[in-house]
Amino acid sequence: MANKAFGVINSAANYIRVEGLHDYRPIGAFSFLGRFRVIDFPISNMSNSGINRIHVYLNSRPRSIVEHIGDGRHYNINSKRGNIQLLFTQNNGHSSIYNTDINAYLENLEQIERMPQDYVIVAPSYMIYKQDYQKLLDEHVAAGTDITLLYHKVDQAKEYYRACNVVTLNKQKGVQSLERNMGTAKEKLISMDTYVMSKEIFIDLIKKAKRESSAYSLADMIALACETLDVRGYQHKGFFAAITSLDDYYRANMEMLDYATAMDFFTNDWPFYTKTTDACPTQYFHGASVTNSMVCNAGLIEGTVENSIIGRNVHIGKGAVVRNSIILSYADIGDGVYIENAVVDKWVEAKKIKKIVSESVTPTYVKRNDKL
Amino acid sequence: MAQTSMLAMILAGGRGSRLHELTNKVAKPAVAYGGKYRIIDFPLSNCANSGIDIVGVLTQYESVLLNSYVAAGGRWGLDTKDSGVFVLTPREKADSGLDVYRGTADAISQNIDFIDAYDPEYILVLSGDHIYKMNYDKMLSFHKEMGADATIAVRGVPMKEASRFGIMNTDDNRRIIEFEEKPEKPKSNLASMGIYIFTWKTMRKLLIEDMKNPDSSHDFGKDIIPVMLNGDKKLYAYEFSGYWKDVGTIDSLWEANMDLLDSDNELNLDDTSWKIYTEDTGVIPQYIASSAKIDGAYINQGAHVGGEVSRSVIFSNVKIAPGAKVIDSVLMPGAIVEEGATVTRALVAENIRIGKNAKVGNKKSEEILLVAKNVKGED
């Protein structure tokens, strides 16, 4: 049944803002573990599921994603039978209420209508998880439902997932409601903003949305449709991260430092593809000390690294200490600099200031290109 | 800067038998090096970075893995409309039977039809088993400037070692006046690197003549170069001074890996203006556990380090369990060192497992131990 569905990868809703990082790129282009970008996960899931026609919707600041996806060959998609289309929206201000996924679909409706597949799988570019969409599609078709929605059961809905939607289900896993997480309880079923439906229903919802409200999203339309259509939930298990705040971003990376979690997520039978930068291996000098960390290539490590993620081409100077932090590519941490609980963006040069520490739970963020 | 006037031919047919079991199943150019590369990545990346579009790779010995590896030209960016990497193995031809490549020159001669199809002005002949970074475009400029028929890259070697190499004796203008293979009393210290640029029209004629010569061993060094010198052709020496290594033995392969541990190593693989490209595997970054202790190492993505590592080169998908020790060693892709095992002064081949508490290698041994078979653990 491969190729019965095409894929749609959608950017985050306009009310989702990740402090700092988001000023420079959409969430899909955020680095994960210093090596991947968040969007590698939905695209790889689709590719591994045999979906080879994929629409990627881009709204603001598309440069980094366009560069990263390129012709999409590194995602193992047949270059003749399949393709990844990058679709832009013209009429958006990036924080405008009109900047919705529905508007993006409307602007590209012709592309959607022309797809030869009967079904569509919609997945977000701001979440990280592993899911076989073919299996999801098979279940959807077998159950004969109108819309199948992927959800994940969490127990930290008060602190995290604040910009996500929560799902309430009846006993038959029928979706009764879909609404914003207000942090009212710890345990919630978080919508993974991932849906399977027929192309027909998808187009229908898009067209109807225009009549309902110019500011409505697909999630809003599905929430409305719960009354008239058969919308069912499908539970996802395993690692799940929604990157909707700096806290979420930090936590998602840090969770992977747990070896069992990482090994369960990264398996040979379900590769996550990314674009290579042909970076050489990392050099650890005499005097370096690295523990419980993930380190990317082309690093020069002279100092101490603990419980951290070190991106590509990073230099950690002599006597420098990096603790509980995420250091993104090309950052240069000078001799003797102490960094704790921070997210340091790309190309940062930290030399003059000797201590960068966040006292709160939320990590401190150091801006891209900054000299400190 | 497309260099359509020059086509490259990489000689990758040799077995490299002094690498013992490492080349039992793969040809020497496909042997792993430097944490993530295969040796042939170096000439191929040099070609790509020098703007050479068409690269023929001449393979013969155990070539299945090597052929499939180099055929994916996209790894080195050699997959545009006008570029490509072509695997050239011996084949049966209409006018002759299936002949193996009888020598380096014969390998080129048997592919004259391939070269003619691109009608190049110059051909670059390279060895597939050397580790170095070199801009062949600069060498071509030199070749053109000198109006040479052949340009041979040379490097200065210590005079006392010169008798181990093919030595080029030149006049003051770098014109080669004499070539001596492993001379007892060398007159110069300029050793041939086995890198040649030939003006194709001249070389084509010489190769056709050489094919007909029953006394020839069809080798560039032994036959073609002497014929050129005797025939008054213009041969020039192009001096190269960077890092260069022929990793012919286990010791030299180990040493070339260890060179990467120097902070100012000459090969400088992190120079982003001259990257060495290779196969990319979709692995996670290197995972360094809480129990790890690393004191001087060169480690690739996808490696898992739980134990102690000092002065070692660790390739992708290597697993070093907590409590294991790796000292002065090279661990090739997929090698596993289990709990309590110690690896000292060794080169561990791809996908080899060193069992629990096993001890391999010796701190005091003069030679590097090649571990090419799984080592059983002890309880």
CSV table of C-alpha atoms in Angstrom, one decimal, chain B residues 32-324:
chain,number,residue,atom,x,y,z
B,32,ALA,CA,39.4,2.5,6.5
B,33,TYR,CA,41.5,5.5,7.7
B,34,GLY,CA,41.2,8.4,10.1
B,35,GLY,CA,38.0,7.7,12.0
B,36,LYS,CA,35.6,8.0,9.1
B,37,TYR,CA,37.3,7.8,5.7
B,38,ARG,CA,38.4,5.2,3.3
B,39,ILE,CA,41.8,5.7,1.7
B,40,ILE,CA,40.4,6.4,-1.8
B,41,ASP,CA,38.4,9.3,-0.4
B,42,PHE,CA,41.6,11.3,-0.5
B,43,PRO,CA,42.4,11.1,-4.3
B,44,LEU,CA,38.7,11.4,-5.1
B,45,SER,CA,38.2,14.4,-2.9
B,46,ASN,CA,41.3,16.0,-4.2
B,47,CYS,CA,39.9,15.6,-7.7
B,48,ALA,CA,36.6,17.1,-6.8
B,49,ASN,CA,38.3,20.0,-5.0
B,50,SER,CA,40.6,20.5,-7.9
B,51,GLY,CA,37.7,20.9,-10.3
B,52,ILE,CA,38.2,17.7,-12.1
B,53,ASP,CA,34.9,16.3,-13.4
B,54,ILE,CA,35.6,12.9,-14.8
B,55,VAL,CA,37.3,10.3,-12.8
B,56,GLY,CA,38.0,6.8,-13.9
B,57,VAL,CA,38.8,4.3,-11.1
B,58,LEU,CA,40.7,1.3,-12.3
B,59,THR,CA,40.0,-1.7,-10.1
B,60,GLN,CA,40.9,-5.3,-10.2
B,61,TYR,CA,41.6,-7.1,-6.9
B,62,GLU,CA,38.6,-7.8,-4.6
B,63,SER,CA,36.8,-5.0,-6.2
B,64,VAL,CA,33.1,-5.6,-5.3
B,65,LEU,CA,33.1,-3.3,-2.2
B,66,LEU,CA,35.4,-0.8,-3.8
B,67,ASN,CA,33.4,-0.6,-7.0
B,68,SER,CA,30.1,0.0,-5.2
B,69,TYR,CA,31.8,2.5,-2.9
B,70,VAL,CA,33.3,4.7,-5.6
B,71,ALA,CA,30.3,4.4,-8.0
B,72,ALA,CA,28.3,6.7,-5.7
B,73,GLY,CA,30.0,9.7,-7.1
B,74,GLY,CA,27.6,12.0,-5.3
B,75,ARG,CA,29.6,11.5,-2.1
B,76,TRP,CA,32.4,13.6,-3.6
B,77,GLY,CA,30.1,15.9,-5.5
B,78,LEU,CA,31.1,14.2,-8.7
B,79,ASP,CA,27.5,13.6,-9.9
B,80,THR,CA,26.5,16.7,-11.9
B,81,LYS,CA,25.5,16.5,-15.5
B,82,ASP,CA,29.1,16.9,-16.6
B,83,SER,CA,30.8,14.9,-14.0
B,84,GLY,CA,31.1,11.3,-12.8
B,85,VAL,CA,33.1,8.6,-11.2
B,86,PHE,CA,33.5,5.6,-13.5
B,87,VAL,CA,34.5,2.2,-12.3
B,88,LEU,CA,36.8,0.6,-14.9
B,89,THR,CA,37.5,-3.1,-14.4
B,90,PRO,CA,39.2,-5.4,-17.0
B,91,ARG,CA,36.7,-6.4,-19.6
B,92,GLU,CA,36.4,-8.5,-22.7
B,93,LYS,CA,36.8,-6.5,-26.0
B,94,ALA,CA,35.9,-7.3,-29.6
B,95,ASP,CA,39.5,-7.5,-30.8
B,96,SER,CA,41.0,-9.3,-27.8
B,97,GLY,CA,40.1,-11.6,-25.0
B,98,LEU,CA,39.6,-10.7,-21.3
B,99,ASP,CA,42.9,-9.5,-20.1
B,100,VAL,CA,43.7,-8.5,-16.5
B,101,TYR,CA,45.5,-5.2,-16.1
B,102,ARG,CA,49.1,-6.3,-16.6
B,103,GLY,CA,50.6,-3.1,-15.1
B,104,THR,CA,49.9,0.5,-14.3
B,105,ALA,CA,50.3,1.6,-17.9
B,106,ASP,CA,48.3,-1.3,-19.3
B,107,ALA,CA,45.4,-0.3,-17.1
B,108,ILE,CA,45.3,3.0,-18.9
B,109,SER,CA,46.0,1.5,-22.3
B,110,GLN,CA,43.0,-0.8,-22.0
B,111,ASN,CA,40.8,2.2,-21.4
B,112,ILE,CA,41.9,4.4,-24.2
B,113,ASP,CA,38.4,4.2,-25.6
B,114,PHE,CA,37.0,5.6,-22.3
B,115,ILE,CA,39.5,8.4,-22.3
B,116,ASP,CA,38.9,9.2,-26.0
B,117,ALA,CA,35.2,9.6,-25.3
B,118,TYR,CA,36.0,12.7,-23.3
B,119,ASP,CA,38.7,14.0,-25.6
B,120,PRO,CA,40.8,15.5,-22.8
B,121,GLU,CA,44.0,17.5,-23.4
B,122,TYR,CA,45.7,16.1,-20.3
B,123,ILE,CA,45.3,13.1,-18.1
B,124,LEU,CA,46.1,12.8,-14.5
B,125,VAL,CA,47.2,9.4,-13.3
B,126,LEU,CA,46.9,8.8,-9.5
B,127,SER,CA,47.4,6.1,-7.1
B,128,GLY,CA,44.3,5.1,-5.1
B,129,ASP,CA,46.1,4.3,-1.9
B,130,HIS,CA,47.9,7.5,-0.7
B,131,ILE,CA,46.8,9.8,2.0
B,132,TYR,CA,47.4,13.5,1.2
B,133,LYS,CA,45.7,16.7,0.1
B,134,MET,CA,46.8,18.2,-3.2
B,135,ASN,CA,45.5,20.7,-5.6
B,136,TYR,CA,46.0,19.0,-9.0
B,137,ASP,CA,44.9,22.2,-10.8
B,138,LYS,CA,48.1,23.9,-9.6
B,139,MET,CA,50.1,21.0,-10.9
B,140,LEU,CA,48.4,21.3,-14.2
B,141,SER,CA,49.2,25.0,-14.4
B,142,PHE,CA,52.9,24.1,-13.8
B,143,HIS,CA,52.6,21.4,-16.5
B,144,LYS,CA,51.2,23.9,-19.0
B,145,GLU,CA,53.7,26.6,-18.1
B,146,MET,CA,56.6,24.2,-18.7
B,147,GLY,CA,55.1,22.9,-21.9
B,148,ALA,CA,55.7,19.5,-20.5
B,149,ASP,CA,54.8,16.1,-22.0
B,150,ALA,CA,54.8,14.7,-18.5
B,151,THR,CA,54.9,16.2,-15.0
B,152,ILE,CA,55.7,14.0,-12.1
B,153,ALA,CA,54.9,15.0,-8.5
B,154,VAL,CA,57.8,14.6,-6.3
B,155,ARG,CA,58.6,15.2,-2.6
B,156,GLY,CA,61.8,15.6,-0.8
B,157,VAL,CA,62.7,12.7,1.4
B,158,PRO,CA,65.6,12.4,3.8
B,159,MET,CA,68.7,11.7,1.8
B,160,LYS,CA,69.5,8.6,3.8
B,161,GLU,CA,66.1,7.1,2.9
B,162,ALA,CA,66.2,8.1,-0.7
B,163,SER,CA,67.4,4.7,-1.8
B,164,ARG,CA,64.0,3.2,-0.9
B,165,PHE,CA,62.2,5.4,-3.5
B,166,GLY,CA,62.1,6.1,-7.2
B,167,ILE,CA,64.3,9.1,-7.5
B,168,MET,CA,64.1,11.9,-10.0
B,169,ASN,CA,67.2,13.8,-10.9
B,170,THR,CA,66.5,17.2,-12.4
B,171,ASP,CA,68.4,20.1,-13.9
B,172,ASP,CA,68.1,23.6,-12.5
B,173,ASN,CA,64.8,24.2,-14.3
B,174,ARG,CA,63.2,21.1,-12.7
B,175,ARG,CA,63.4,19.2,-16.0
B,176,ILE,CA,63.9,15.5,-15.2
B,177,ILE,CA,67.1,14.3,-16.8
B,178,GLU,CA,67.2,10.9,-15.1
B,179,PHE,CA,65.0,8.5,-13.2
B,180,GLU,CA,66.5,5.9,-10.9
B,181,GLU,CA,64.4,3.2,-9.2
B,182,LYS,CA,65.7,2.6,-5.7
B,183,PRO,CA,69.2,3.8,-6.4
B,184,GLU,CA,72.1,2.6,-4.2
B,185,LYS,CA,73.7,6.0,-4.4
B,186,PRO,CA,71.0,8.6,-4.9
B,187,LYS,CA,71.9,11.8,-6.6
B,188,SER,CA,68.9,13.7,-5.3
B,189,ASN,CA,66.2,13.3,-2.7
B,190,LEU,CA,63.2,13.9,-5.0
B,191,ALA,CA,61.0,10.9,-4.7
B,192,SER,CA,58.2,10.2,-7.2
B,193,MET,CA,54.8,10.2,-5.6
B,194,GLY,CA,53.2,8.2,-8.3
B,195,ILE,CA,51.2,11.2,-9.5
B,196,TYR,CA,51.5,12.0,-13.1
B,197,ILE,CA,50.1,14.5,-15.6
B,198,PHE,CA,50.5,13.6,-19.2
B,199,THR,CA,49.7,15.5,-22.3
B,200,TRP,CA,47.2,13.0,-23.7
B,201,LYS,CA,48.2,13.1,-27.4
B,202,THR,CA,51.7,12.2,-26.6
B,203,MET,CA,50.8,9.6,-24.0
B,204,ARG,CA,48.2,7.9,-26.2
B,205,LYS,CA,50.9,7.2,-28.9
B,206,LEU,CA,53.3,5.9,-26.3
B,207,LEU,CA,50.8,3.6,-24.7
B,208,ILE,CA,49.8,2.1,-28.1
B,209,GLU,CA,53.5,1.4,-28.8
B,210,ASP,CA,54.0,0.0,-25.3
B,211,MET,CA,51.1,-2.4,-25.7
B,212,LYS,CA,52.8,-3.9,-28.7
B,213,ASN,CA,56.1,-4.3,-27.0
B,214,PRO,CA,56.5,-7.9,-25.8
B,215,ASP,CA,59.4,-6.9,-23.5
B,216,SER,CA,57.5,-4.3,-21.6
B,217,SER,CA,56.0,-4.9,-18.1
B,218,HIS,CA,53.6,-2.1,-19.0
B,219,ASP,CA,54.4,0.0,-16.0
B,220,PHE,CA,54.7,3.8,-15.9
B,221,GLY,CA,57.8,3.8,-13.7
B,222,LYS,CA,59.6,0.9,-15.2
B,223,ASP,CA,58.7,1.3,-18.9
B,224,ILE,CA,56.9,4.5,-20.0
B,225,ILE,CA,59.0,7.0,-18.1
B,226,PRO,CA,62.3,5.6,-19.3
B,227,VAL,CA,61.0,5.5,-22.8
B,228,MET,CA,60.0,9.1,-22.5
B,229,LEU,CA,63.4,10.1,-21.1
B,230,ASN,CA,65.2,8.3,-23.9
B,231,GLY,CA,63.0,9.7,-26.5
B,232,ASP,CA,63.8,13.3,-25.4
B,233,LYS,CA,60.3,14.1,-24.2
B,234,LYS,CA,59.9,16.9,-21.8
B,235,LEU,CA,59.5,15.6,-18.2
B,236,TYR,CA,59.3,17.9,-15.3
B,237,ALA,CA,59.2,17.4,-11.5
B,238,TYR,CA,56.5,19.2,-9.5
B,239,GLU,CA,57.5,19.5,-5.9
B,240,PHE,CA,54.9,18.9,-3.3
B,241,SER,CA,55.7,19.6,0.4
B,242,GLY,CA,52.6,18.8,2.4
B,243,TYR,CA,51.6,15.6,4.3
B,244,TRP,CA,51.8,12.5,2.2
B,245,LYS,CA,51.7,8.9,3.3
B,246,ASP,CA,51.7,5.6,1.5
B,247,VAL,CA,50.1,3.3,4.1
B,248,GLY,CA,51.5,0.1,2.8
B,249,THR,CA,52.0,-1.8,6.1
B,250,ILE,CA,50.0,-2.2,9.3
B,251,ASP,CA,52.7,-0.1,11.1
B,252,SER,CA,52.5,2.7,8.6
B,253,LEU,CA,48.6,2.6,8.6
B,254,TRP,CA,48.6,2.8,12.4
B,255,GLU,CA,51.1,5.6,12.3
B,256,ALA,CA,49.2,7.6,9.8
B,257,ASN,CA,46.2,7.4,12.0
B,258,MET,CA,48.2,8.4,15.1
B,259,ASP,CA,49.5,11.4,13.2
B,260,LEU,CA,45.9,12.8,13.5
B,261,LEU,CA,46.3,13.1,17.3
B,262,ASP,CA,48.9,15.9,17.0
B,263,SER,CA,47.3,19.2,17.5
B,264,ASP,CA,49.3,20.7,14.6
B,265,ASN,CA,49.0,17.6,12.4
B,266,GLU,CA,49.9,18.5,8.8
B,267,LEU,CA,47.0,16.8,7.2
B,268,ASN,CA,44.6,19.2,8.8
B,269,LEU,CA,41.4,17.5,8.1
B,270,ASP,CA,39.3,20.2,9.6
B,271,ASP,CA,40.3,22.7,6.9
B,272,THR,CA,36.9,23.5,5.5
B,273,SER,CA,38.3,24.9,2.3
B,274,TRP,CA,39.6,21.4,1.3
B,275,LYS,CA,37.3,18.9,2.9
B,276,ILE,CA,37.8,15.2,2.4
B,277,TYR,CA,34.4,13.8,1.5
B,278,THR,CA,33.2,10.3,2.4
B,279,GLU,CA,30.2,8.1,2.9
B,280,ASP,CA,27.8,9.5,5.4
B,281,THR,CA,26.1,7.2,7.8
B,282,GLY,CA,23.0,8.3,9.6
B,283,VAL,CA,24.3,7.8,13.0
B,284,ILE,CA,24.0,9.8,16.2
B,285,PRO,CA,26.8,12.0,17.5
B,286,GLN,CA,29.6,10.3,19.5
B,287,TYR,CA,28.2,9.3,22.8
B,288,ILE,CA,30.5,9.7,25.8
B,289,ALA,CA,29.2,8.0,28.9
B,290,SER,CA,29.6,9.1,32.5
B,291,SER,CA,32.1,6.3,33.1
B,292,ALA,CA,34.3,7.4,30.1
B,293,LYS,CA,37.8,8.9,30.4
B,294,ILE,CA,39.3,10.3,27.3
B,295,ASP,CA,42.9,11.4,27.2
B,296,GLY,CA,43.9,12.3,23.7
B,297,ALA,CA,41.8,10.8,21.0
B,298,TYR,CA,40.4,11.3,17.5
B,299,ILE,CA,36.8,10.1,17.6
B,300,ASN,CA,34.1,9.9,14.9
B,301,GLN,CA,30.3,10.3,15.1
B,302,GLY,CA,28.4,7.2,16.0
B,303,ALA,CA,31.1,5.9,18.4
B,304,HIS,CA,30.0,4.9,21.9
B,305,VAL,CA,32.7,5.4,24.6
B,306,GLY,CA,32.0,4.0,28.1
B,307,GLY,CA,35.6,3.1,29.0
B,308,GLU,CA,39.0,4.7,29.0
B,309,VAL,CA,40.6,5.8,25.8
B,310,SER,CA,44.1,7.3,25.5
B,311,ARG,CA,46.0,8.2,22.3
B,312,SER,CA,43.7,6.4,20.0
B,313,VAL,CA,41.6,6.8,16.8
B,314,ILE,CA,38.0,5.6,17.1
B,315,PHE,CA,35.8,5.1,14.0
B,316,SER,CA,32.1,5.2,13.8
B,317,ASN,CA,29.9,2.6,15.5
B,318,VAL,CA,32.8,1.5,17.7
B,319,LYS,CA,31.6,0.5,21.2
B,320,ILE,CA,34.0,0.7,24.1
B,321,ALA,CA,32.2,-0.7,27.2
B,322,PRO,CA,32.6,0.8,30.7
B,323,GLY,CA,35.7,-0.6,32.3
B,324,ALA,CA,37.4,-1.3,29.0
